Amino acid sequence: MNPGDIHLSVQNVSLRFGGAQALKGVSFDAQSGEIVALIGPNGAGKTSLLNCLNRFYQPDAGARILFEGHDLLRTPAHRIPRLGIARTFQNLALYTGLTTLDNLLAARHIHMRSGLLDCVLYWGRAHREDIVHRQVVEDIIDLLEMEHIRKAVVGALPHGLRKRVELGRALALEPRLLLLDEPMTGMNQEEKEDMARFILDIHERYKTTILLIEHDMGLVMDIAQRVVVLDFGVKIADGTPAEIRDNPAVIQAYLGTTV
Amino acid sequence: MAVLRPAGEFDSTYARDMATVRRPWQWLLLLGFIAALYLLPLYANQSTVALVNRIGISIIAAQGLFVLTGLTGQISLGQAAFMMTGGYISALLVTRAGAPFLVALPLAALGAGVIGLVFGLPSLRVKGFYLVMATLAAQFILPWFTRHAFPELLNGAQGIVVPPPEIFGVKFNQPGTYLYLTLSVLIISTIVAYNISRSRLGRAFVSIRDNDLAAELLGVNLFQYKLQAFFLASVFAGAAGVLAAHNLRHINSETFNLSDSIFLLGMIIVGGLGSILGPIFGAILIELLTEAATLFGPFLVVLFPAAAGGQQALRPLFFGVTLMLFLIFEPRGLAHRWRLWKAAWRLRPFSHL
Ligand SMILES: Nc1ncnc2c1ncn2[C@@H]1O[C@H](COP(=O)(O)OP(=O)(O)O)[C@@H](O)[C@H]1O
Ligand SMILES: [Mg+2]
């Protein structure tokens, strides 16, 4: 993948819950190495779109989602990360009983090879692998400044740090596409700025393509190279932050808030 | 709580940081403890040795539930049925196929594992309460099978006589010698359970327990790993069942029943779900209570004549009360208490708990 190539292509995704139409024919592309922000009012269908990418929801017939030439809608959920896609959740989905370290190590699952017998014996491969992958995980802990909570059980951490651990866990998959669902909700201004800095650090270091859902317009305009706007399940705009800022349809959708 | 290490102790490699037994004196303590157990027949009476033997067997079966329930979060009420399966397979291999005990034991454990895996299939579709009901089915189907299928082989409700184990010409037919067998299997099962919990496999299991959607999203194949958990849990149960059957010298459909399955679940709750020490603490406590129920039974009958003949009934009573007390006062079990005591000891004299 070279910068500028189409990395992710979402084509004509529609999704219905009973009578309610959550997504209506949504299409957009993300180029390799791009940070694309997905914005829109609450209930616009942003999370639902990620859930389609992850195969939690099945969109209506006629949709296609292509990632590096793979048809995601034909891939089982547990194989999506193996293609190079990782995600964080709006409402956190950590392994609360594990430490930060083990949360990240658990995410190395797809990069490890030890099978049942290796693990039962924990001699040779399983043990060696744990040490090698510990190094990878420690680099992420450094990058996200989590040394002090390395061995803390995640369930006992404050919200802001949990968000950071979840980002670290997604990174541990070594994704080429990172889906971030409101990584800054519930954070104070300082924590938000830290998180924004981490996202930019990750982008710079790993050249990851990032699809970011975020409500804080100021941050979105600063970080994103392109913005896709959803409203009631329909894409109403798609362009650079500057174009989006002046788009009448977007201003209409966000009436009452400053864009 | 973060790990508390003695002050001034720092690790310079990841391998050291991951090590379990961290200091030479800890090795000495552990080896001394194991040696004391092996030498038990030299200084303890027969009934104590028999009790330790029973505890050992219960720990092995409970370690299976540690993997399945403690790590993977799948509840099973079929553990005793898988013990029965192991017991029957070994008995048949030894009596009918003339297999040596050392061959029969692992084969029976693996056989129980396969049967357990089959009964774990519902876990792919249902969780929680529904899964409990599905595993309960094993507790009905398997004993029914032994009573009614292949009567010339399984001998119906009568069951079969199981010979004492014989290894290289040595017969294990006394509590004193049998203990060596139980302890040896227990050491292996403890190492295996511990290895599972600290490896890639254990982390996959815990991911499923803590958040199955996220686990799938991080690449854990739920289908594969849930079945592996059921398989492993039943291998432990099978090995425990083999030891129990050859110790009792007899097995039938009643040898391992639903209340045993429930007791095993109780053991890991009282001991501490999700901790490698849970099955050990839990099995010791519950087996000691059972022993107490037998000892105190006669006295209680004097006090409550209406309970005459009900000594056996004291066992479930003691168990029930203990379980309730733990669920109310220490739902995280004895293993959690143990961690708190250890932490307090390290922080002495500033341990305000
Ligand atoms: N599992 C579900 N069942 C029924 N309706 C849902 C479900 N998930 C989302 N929806 C509906 O789809 C719409 C879009 O929701 P969502 O994607 O969460 O919005 P956003 O993330 O943009 O706030 C909402 O109207 C929501 O109520
Ligand atoms: Mg959302």
XYZ file of C-alpha atoms and ligand atoms in Angstrom:
640
model
C 0.000 0.000 0.000
C 1.377 3.391 -0.997
C 0.149 6.649 0.460
C -2.806 7.798 -1.590
C -3.983 4.311 -2.574
C -7.518 3.428 -1.610
C -7.128 1.453 1.606
C -10.698 1.050 2.736
C -13.686 1.321 0.455
C -17.166 1.436 1.945
C -19.781 1.053 -0.777
C -23.540 1.461 -0.489
C -23.938 0.278 3.128
C -27.535 0.228 4.346
C -28.637 -1.167 7.686
C -32.089 -1.572 9.163
C -33.182 -2.324 12.728
C -36.797 -3.415 12.443
C -38.503 -0.321 11.059
C -35.632 2.061 11.777
C -33.094 2.772 9.057
C -29.722 3.271 10.755
C -27.686 3.619 7.543
C -28.819 4.504 4.027
C -26.477 3.777 1.151
C -23.354 5.108 2.817
C -20.228 5.117 0.623
C -16.790 6.611 1.174
C -13.129 5.707 0.756
C -10.150 6.098 3.030
C -6.717 6.455 1.492
C -3.715 4.674 2.866
C -2.189 6.583 5.777
C -5.051 9.055 5.999
C -6.842 10.191 9.159
C -10.537 10.296 8.301
C -12.976 11.669 10.847
C -16.514 10.344 10.871
C -18.811 12.877 12.468
C -22.514 13.447 12.903
C -25.098 14.026 15.637
C -25.909 11.317 18.182
C -27.771 8.438 16.566
C -26.470 9.315 13.100
C -25.218 5.758 12.596
C -21.462 6.169 13.133
C -21.048 3.282 15.567
C -23.336 1.118 13.461
C -21.053 1.660 10.488
C -18.037 0.436 12.481
C -20.084 -2.532 13.615
C -20.667 -3.414 9.969
C -16.912 -3.213 9.317
C -16.316 -5.554 12.248
C -19.010 -7.962 11.159
C -21.120 -7.429 14.289
C -23.946 -6.173 12.091
C -24.894 -7.508 8.696
C -25.766 -4.712 6.249
C -28.527 -5.112 3.661
C -27.745 -6.832 0.370
C -25.951 -4.616 -2.139
C -23.298 -3.383 0.264
C -19.588 -3.953 -0.248
C -16.736 -3.169 2.119
C -13.259 -3.676 0.704
C -10.042 -3.516 2.677
C -6.754 -4.118 0.844
C -8.691 -6.131 -1.693
C -10.438 -8.305 0.921
C -14.198 -8.349 0.992
C -14.898 -7.789 4.685
C -18.518 -8.862 4.387
C -17.295 -12.324 3.483
C -14.878 -12.551 6.433
C -15.855 -13.982 9.835
C -15.552 -11.521 12.747
C -12.583 -13.203 14.385
C -10.560 -13.027 11.149
C -10.988 -9.261 10.707
C -8.059 -8.412 13.028
C -5.854 -10.833 11.106
C -6.446 -8.705 8.019
C -4.982 -5.758 9.925
C -7.998 -3.953 11.409
C -8.251 -3.016 15.082
C -10.830 -1.039 16.960
C -11.695 0.699 20.218
C -15.207 1.051 21.594
C -17.333 4.026 22.522
C -18.203 2.356 25.831
C -14.944 0.481 26.470
C -14.658 -3.270 26.084
C -11.543 -4.072 28.094
C -10.651 -7.275 29.894
C -11.314 -5.764 33.288
C -9.887 -8.678 35.281
C -6.475 -8.476 33.607
C -3.608 -6.063 34.111
C -2.662 -3.469 31.497
C 0.211 -5.709 30.469
C -1.992 -8.768 30.046
C -4.644 -6.793 28.155
C -1.993 -5.867 25.617
C -0.450 -9.342 25.581
C -3.908 -10.835 25.011
C -4.094 -8.690 21.878
C -0.895 -10.332 20.595
C -2.969 -13.502 20.214
C -3.068 -13.364 16.425
C 0.680 -12.859 16.193
C 1.488 -15.835 18.401
C 1.752 -19.440 17.320
C 1.818 -21.593 20.452
C -0.930 -24.176 20.471
C -2.658 -26.135 23.200
C 0.268 -28.459 23.867
C 2.878 -25.657 23.861
C 0.822 -23.763 26.417
C 0.176 -26.782 28.638
C 3.921 -27.505 28.761
C 4.978 -23.817 28.751
C 8.410 -24.985 27.785
C 10.242 -23.712 24.739
C 7.942 -21.997 22.293
C 5.178 -20.689 24.567
C 7.667 -19.231 27.025
C 9.967 -17.790 24.348
C 7.016 -16.237 22.548
C 5.796 -14.528 25.705
C 9.196 -12.876 26.133
C 9.453 -11.725 22.491
C 5.940 -10.293 22.503
C 6.494 -8.694 25.874
C 9.070 -6.506 24.125
C 6.526 -5.375 21.516
C 3.994 -4.652 24.228
C 6.522 -2.700 26.291
C 7.197 -0.430 23.301
C 3.495 0.410 23.148
C 3.423 0.989 26.909
C 6.290 3.461 26.415
C 4.607 5.184 23.490
C 1.354 5.711 25.387
C 3.110 6.554 28.659
C 1.549 3.727 30.655
C 4.599 2.497 32.580
C 3.055 3.349 35.927
C -0.063 1.241 35.310
C 1.713 -1.694 33.663
C 0.737 -4.138 36.390
C -2.483 -2.506 37.545
C -5.712 -4.423 37.064
C -7.624 -2.498 34.421
C -10.981 -2.702 36.192
C -9.578 -0.463 38.935
C -8.248 2.294 36.642
C -9.958 5.666 36.100
C -11.881 6.187 32.854
C -9.256 8.258 31.080
C -6.559 5.657 31.597
C -8.856 2.834 30.546
C -9.416 4.617 27.258
C -5.662 4.745 26.839
C -5.248 1.051 27.664
C -7.900 0.224 25.102
C -6.031 2.234 22.481
C -2.858 0.354 23.459
C -4.620 -2.962 23.154
C -5.805 -2.082 19.651
C -2.250 -1.032 18.728
C -0.878 -4.345 19.986
C -2.610 -5.982 17.020
C -0.252 -3.959 14.774
C -3.180 -2.799 12.653
C -2.896 -0.993 9.345
C -6.402 0.382 9.846
C -7.405 1.694 13.251
C -11.060 2.362 14.046
C -11.501 4.698 17.021
C -15.033 5.162 18.332
C -15.099 8.358 20.403
C -11.707 7.836 22.063
C -12.041 11.088 23.998
C -15.529 10.898 25.487
C -15.714 11.473 29.192
C -12.259 13.062 29.288
C -11.224 16.461 30.559
C -9.449 18.921 28.264
C -5.965 17.842 29.313
C -6.712 14.159 28.810
C -8.238 14.942 25.420
C -5.117 16.741 24.323
C -2.968 13.834 25.502
C -5.152 11.442 23.547
C -4.951 13.626 20.429
C -1.183 13.672 20.768
C -1.078 9.872 21.096
C -3.212 9.466 17.982
C -0.889 11.739 16.033
C 2.176 9.910 17.411
C 0.740 6.574 16.331
C -0.091 7.939 12.911
C 3.372 9.317 12.446
C 5.204 6.272 13.728
C 3.193 3.467 12.141
C 1.578 5.286 9.167
C -1.694 3.689 10.224
C -4.861 4.612 8.386
C -7.222 5.930 11.054
C -11.004 6.214 11.005
C -11.928 8.425 13.940
C -15.347 9.104 15.382
C -15.277 12.183 17.570
C -17.640 14.882 18.783
C -15.139 17.570 19.705
C -15.120 19.602 16.482
C -12.053 21.596 17.388
C -10.011 18.418 17.766
C -11.460 16.834 14.638
C -10.567 19.870 12.558
C -7.011 19.790 13.954
C -6.322 16.088 13.534
C -8.264 14.884 10.516
C -7.185 15.215 6.912
C -10.670 14.424 5.701
C -14.122 14.491 7.279
C -17.165 12.383 6.439
C -20.460 13.621 7.882
C -23.440 11.369 8.610
C -26.907 12.545 9.510
C -29.804 10.163 10.124
C -27.860 7.382 8.421
C -27.142 9.383 5.266
C -23.786 10.776 4.216
C -24.338 14.521 3.826
C -20.781 15.698 3.258
C -17.280 14.446 2.576
C -14.243 16.711 2.268
C -11.353 18.508 3.895
C -11.944 20.110 7.304
C -12.068 23.538 5.647
C -14.731 22.434 3.142
C -16.797 20.791 5.871
C -16.707 23.899 8.039
C -18.414 25.936 5.338
C -20.818 23.261 4.107
C -24.419 24.496 4.531
C -25.845 20.971 4.973
C -23.416 20.298 7.810
C -24.207 23.608 9.479
C -27.868 22.736 9.149
C -27.353 19.287 10.764
C -25.408 20.822 13.598
C -27.723 23.837 13.956
C -27.173 25.360 17.325
C -23.640 24.066 17.724
C -20.566 25.829 16.445
C -18.694 23.968 13.788
C -4.121 -4.125 43.474
C -0.802 -3.901 41.765
C 1.762 -6.538 42.566
C 3.591 -5.869 45.747
C 7.193 -6.898 45.679
C 9.605 -6.785 48.563
C 11.328 -3.411 48.572
C 14.522 -3.148 46.588
C 13.721 -6.084 44.338
C 13.966 -5.171 40.641
C 14.095 -7.372 37.593
C 16.489 -6.852 34.752
C 14.952 -9.240 32.208
C 11.384 -10.016 31.181
C 12.003 -13.703 31.924
C 12.903 -12.792 35.505
C 9.903 -10.498 35.782
C 7.656 -13.350 34.650
C 9.148 -15.916 37.025
C 6.781 -17.458 39.554
C 8.995 -18.688 42.337
C 11.190 -15.676 42.830
C 13.628 -16.473 45.576
C 15.720 -19.466 46.637
C 13.999 -19.672 50.021
C 10.643 -19.903 48.237
C 11.890 -22.926 46.305
C 13.050 -24.485 49.565
C 9.699 -23.850 51.228
C 7.798 -25.327 48.295
C 9.984 -28.422 48.024
C 9.875 -28.904 51.788
C 6.097 -28.746 51.729
C 5.877 -31.298 48.924
C 8.333 -33.583 50.717
C 6.286 -33.325 53.911
C 3.199 -34.426 51.951
C 4.986 -37.404 50.426
C 6.280 -38.445 53.834
C 2.830 -38.108 55.406
C 2.250 -41.895 55.716
C 5.328 -42.051 57.967
C 3.978 -39.734 60.630
C 0.197 -39.508 60.155
C -2.468 -42.114 60.795
C -4.353 -43.932 58.053
C -7.507 -41.832 58.201
C -5.503 -38.612 57.814
C -3.671 -40.073 54.851
C -6.979 -41.152 53.321
C -8.352 -37.642 53.872
C -5.361 -36.010 52.159
C -5.843 -38.447 49.325
C -9.484 -37.402 48.918
C -8.497 -33.741 49.060
C -5.891 -34.302 46.338
C -8.432 -35.925 44.035
C -10.935 -33.114 44.633
C -8.294 -30.507 43.858
C -7.558 -32.121 40.496
C -11.244 -32.151 39.513
C -11.663 -28.572 40.778
C -8.656 -27.451 38.728
C -10.668 -28.434 35.664
C -13.376 -26.019 36.771
C -10.695 -23.403 37.400
C -9.884 -23.576 33.682
C -13.485 -23.732 32.500
C -15.276 -21.462 34.954
C -12.508 -19.485 36.612
C -10.611 -18.596 33.445
C -13.100 -18.991 30.603
C -16.255 -18.015 32.495
C -18.298 -20.990 31.310
C -20.297 -22.574 34.131
C -20.647 -26.342 34.148
C -22.702 -28.645 36.320
C -21.345 -31.714 34.579
C -17.885 -32.042 36.097
C -18.767 -35.162 38.152
C -20.174 -36.851 35.055
C -16.816 -36.384 33.339
C -15.082 -37.832 36.397
C -17.360 -40.835 36.029
C -16.474 -41.071 32.353
C -12.761 -41.151 33.188
C -13.310 -43.738 35.899
C -15.286 -46.039 33.627
C -12.865 -45.772 30.710
C -9.883 -46.597 32.907
C -11.710 -49.467 34.617
C -12.607 -50.970 31.248
C -9.131 -50.454 29.804
C -7.520 -52.187 32.775
C -10.021 -55.027 33.249
C -11.087 -55.712 29.668
C -8.158 -54.633 27.532
C -5.486 -55.535 30.062
C -3.929 -52.083 29.707
C -1.316 -51.079 32.272
C -2.516 -48.378 34.646
C 0.043 -45.877 33.361
C -1.505 -46.190 29.895
C -5.097 -46.300 31.092
C -4.805 -43.111 33.148
C -3.891 -40.693 30.333
C -6.161 -42.432 27.819
C -9.110 -42.231 30.212
C -8.394 -38.569 30.930
C -8.267 -37.775 27.197
C -11.410 -39.850 26.606
C -13.247 -37.874 29.263
C -11.918 -34.725 27.569
C -13.495 -35.681 24.261
C -16.846 -36.457 25.909
C -16.641 -33.147 27.770
C -15.972 -31.341 24.512
C -19.165 -32.790 23.027
C -21.202 -31.583 25.993
C -19.516 -28.197 25.640
C -20.989 -27.682 22.177
C -24.052 -25.781 23.522
C -21.661 -23.112 24.888
C -21.267 -21.848 21.335
C -24.904 -20.814 21.289
C -25.916 -20.152 24.889
C -24.423 -18.532 27.975
C -25.003 -18.337 31.723
C -28.138 -19.979 33.025
C -28.913 -21.759 29.745
C -25.416 -23.199 29.606
C -25.792 -24.488 33.182
C -28.905 -26.358 32.073
C -27.148 -27.711 28.999
C -24.194 -29.045 31.002
C -26.618 -30.490 33.530
C -27.739 -32.744 30.711
C -24.375 -34.538 30.926
C -25.134 -35.322 34.542
C -28.288 -37.155 33.440
C -27.283 -38.644 30.131
C -23.919 -40.174 31.056
C -25.067 -42.048 34.205
C -28.164 -43.239 32.314
C -25.870 -44.531 29.617
C -23.798 -46.558 32.092
C -26.926 -48.093 33.586
C -28.597 -49.054 30.357
C -26.043 -49.395 27.575
C -23.756 -52.386 26.927
C -24.902 -54.349 30.036
C -22.370 -57.151 29.408
C -19.585 -54.535 29.490
C -20.802 -51.920 31.979
C -22.847 -54.287 34.152
C -25.815 -51.893 34.493
C -26.632 -50.232 37.796
C -24.321 -52.634 39.645
C -21.306 -51.075 38.029
C -17.900 -52.682 37.842
C -15.184 -53.701 40.213
C -11.990 -51.734 39.647
C -8.625 -53.261 40.577
C -6.037 -51.215 42.472
C -3.474 -49.600 40.185
C -0.333 -51.530 39.443
C 2.769 -49.790 38.131
C 5.859 -51.829 37.243
C 4.679 -54.639 39.484
C 4.001 -52.384 42.475
C 0.408 -52.482 43.692
C -1.066 -49.269 45.084
C -3.630 -50.839 47.395
C -3.027 -49.026 50.700
C -3.927 -45.418 51.558
C -0.239 -44.862 52.306
C 0.944 -45.943 48.884
C -2.039 -44.568 46.996
C -1.142 -41.131 48.280
C 2.053 -41.181 46.200
C -0.002 -41.711 43.085
C -2.485 -38.951 43.887
C 0.243 -36.483 44.816
C 2.178 -37.183 41.628
C -0.868 -36.589 39.435
C -1.709 -33.524 41.525
C 1.725 -31.999 40.958
C 1.398 -32.497 37.211
C -2.156 -31.139 37.121
C -1.137 -28.085 39.141
C 1.721 -27.314 36.770
C -0.563 -27.794 33.777
C -3.292 -25.570 35.231
C -0.738 -22.914 36.029
C 0.846 -23.075 32.580
C -2.549 -22.721 30.956
C -3.328 -19.669 33.050
C -0.113 -17.800 32.225
C 0.165 -18.566 28.510
C -1.456 -17.450 25.280
C -4.194 -20.026 25.896
C -5.060 -18.643 29.325
C -5.152 -15.069 28.034
C -7.523 -16.158 25.269
C -9.719 -17.889 27.881
C -9.812 -14.825 30.118
C -10.613 -12.587 27.121
C -13.676 -14.723 26.515
C -14.640 -14.520 30.181
C -14.205 -10.756 30.472
C -15.625 -9.659 27.129
C -16.442 -12.191 24.456
C -17.279 -9.579 21.790
C -13.950 -7.830 22.256
C -12.174 -11.187 22.296
C -13.600 -12.040 18.892
C -12.607 -8.622 17.633
C -9.069 -9.241 18.771
C -8.934 -12.450 16.808
C -9.897 -15.111 19.347
C -11.912 -17.829 17.679
C -14.663 -18.322 20.279
C -15.723 -21.663 18.829
C -12.243 -23.142 19.060
C -11.305 -21.788 22.469
C -14.549 -22.554 24.277
C -14.297 -26.145 23.119
C -10.661 -26.304 24.205
C -11.722 -25.098 27.657
C -14.373 -27.808 27.907
C -11.893 -30.391 26.688
C -9.220 -29.402 29.213
C -11.691 -29.179 32.103
C -12.893 -32.685 31.375
C -9.345 -34.032 31.091
C -8.759 -32.867 34.671
C -12.093 -34.390 35.698
C -11.230 -37.640 33.909
C -7.871 -37.948 35.664
C -9.501 -37.273 39.038
C -12.202 -39.831 38.234
C -9.589 -42.469 37.414
C -7.845 -41.888 40.742
C -11.128 -41.967 42.657
C -12.437 -45.134 40.978
C -9.228 -47.122 41.470
C -9.114 -45.927 45.051
C -12.705 -46.950 45.798
C -12.148 -50.187 43.829
C -15.634 -49.874 42.417
C -17.581 -47.617 40.088
C -21.246 -47.282 39.118
C -23.590 -44.553 37.965
C -23.960 -43.265 41.544
C -20.265 -42.934 42.365
C -20.118 -39.388 40.995
C -23.420 -37.549 41.152
C -24.934 -34.113 40.729
C -24.140 -33.100 44.287
C -20.442 -33.796 43.591
C -20.633 -31.457 40.603
C -22.200 -28.801 42.795
C -19.593 -29.340 45.532
C -16.818 -28.869 42.971
C -18.312 -25.572 41.827
C -18.628 -24.569 45.490
C -14.954 -25.375 46.017
C -13.717 -22.976 43.376
C -16.076 -20.244 44.590
C -14.989 -20.596 48.210
C -11.364 -20.936 47.145
C -11.462 -18.026 44.733
C -12.596 -18.059 41.107
C -9.898 -17.301 38.617
C -7.002 -17.954 40.985
C -4.687 -20.926 40.607
C -4.841 -21.238 44.410
C -8.660 -21.310 44.364
C -9.121 -25.035 43.738
C -6.465 -25.899 46.319
C -7.861 -23.731 49.125
C -11.458 -24.555 48.200
C -11.035 -28.316 48.035
C -9.142 -28.360 51.334
C -11.810 -26.326 53.116
C -14.797 -28.227 51.732
C -13.243 -31.661 52.311
C -12.318 -30.662 55.867
C -15.907 -29.551 56.428
C -17.131 -32.876 55.116
C -14.782 -34.561 57.564
C -16.085 -32.341 60.345
C -19.637 -33.229 59.405
C -18.792 -36.908 59.826
C -16.984 -36.315 63.117
C -19.580 -34.065 64.700
C -22.558 -35.940 63.304
C -22.949 -38.229 66.331
C -22.883 -35.316 68.791
C -25.469 -33.371 66.900
C -27.689 -36.415 66.809
C -27.585 -36.421 70.621
C -28.689 -32.785 70.632
C -31.280 -33.167 67.876
C -32.599 -36.718 68.075
C -34.898 -36.049 65.193
C -31.811 -35.832 62.965
C -30.846 -39.425 63.774
C -29.423 -41.165 60.760
C -28.910 -37.762 59.277
C -25.137 -37.572 59.719
C -24.818 -37.646 55.978
C -27.304 -34.802 55.765
C -24.911 -32.646 57.748
C -22.539 -32.507 54.809
C -24.848 -30.514 52.539
C -25.829 -28.392 55.535
C -22.228 -27.445 56.328
C -21.545 -26.895 52.651
C -24.605 -24.712 52.158
C -23.881 -22.510 55.154
C -20.212 -22.114 54.200
C -21.088 -21.191 50.640
C -23.587 -18.589 51.807
C -21.140 -17.067 54.269
C -18.493 -16.787 51.580
C -20.858 -15.301 49.017
C -21.846 -12.661 51.546
C -18.527 -11.893 53.256
C -15.760 -12.914 50.876
C -17.173 -13.521 47.400
C -13.650 -13.445 45.996
C -12.741 -16.443 48.094
C -9.832 -17.573 50.195
C -7.272 -16.842 47.473
C -8.169 -13.151 47.698
C -7.788 -13.209 51.508
C -4.411 -14.863 51.031
C -3.264 -12.077 48.685
C -4.339 -9.449 51.193
C -2.432 -11.162 54.006
C 0.667 -11.446 51.869
C 0.483 -7.771 50.891
C -0.038 -6.775 54.512
C 3.001 -8.824 55.525
C 5.170 -7.093 52.925
C 4.059 -3.660 54.100
C 4.606 -4.403 57.781
C 4.697 -2.506 60.065
C 2.587 -0.093 58.016
C -0.171 -2.446 56.979
C -3.477 -0.776 57.610
C -6.084 -3.009 56.096
N -28.479 -3.038 18.129
C -29.364 -2.086 17.785
N -30.673 -2.373 17.770
C -31.589 -1.429 17.410
N -31.256 -0.192 17.056
C -29.962 0.156 17.041
C -28.941 -0.775 17.410
N -27.743 -0.164 17.297
C -27.996 1.091 16.874
N -29.327 1.293 16.711
C -29.961 2.515 16.246
O -29.285 2.939 15.094
C -29.152 4.344 15.094
C -27.700 4.700 14.962
O -27.030 4.403 16.186
P -25.459 4.551 16.368
O -24.799 3.905 15.232
O -25.124 4.067 17.721
O -25.278 6.120 16.303
P -24.009 7.025 16.632
O -22.865 6.129 16.941
O -23.816 7.847 15.411
O -24.400 7.871 17.802
C -29.783 4.863 16.368
O -31.077 5.306 16.068
C -29.810 3.665 17.249
O -30.903 3.726 18.120
Mg -21.784 5.907 18.643
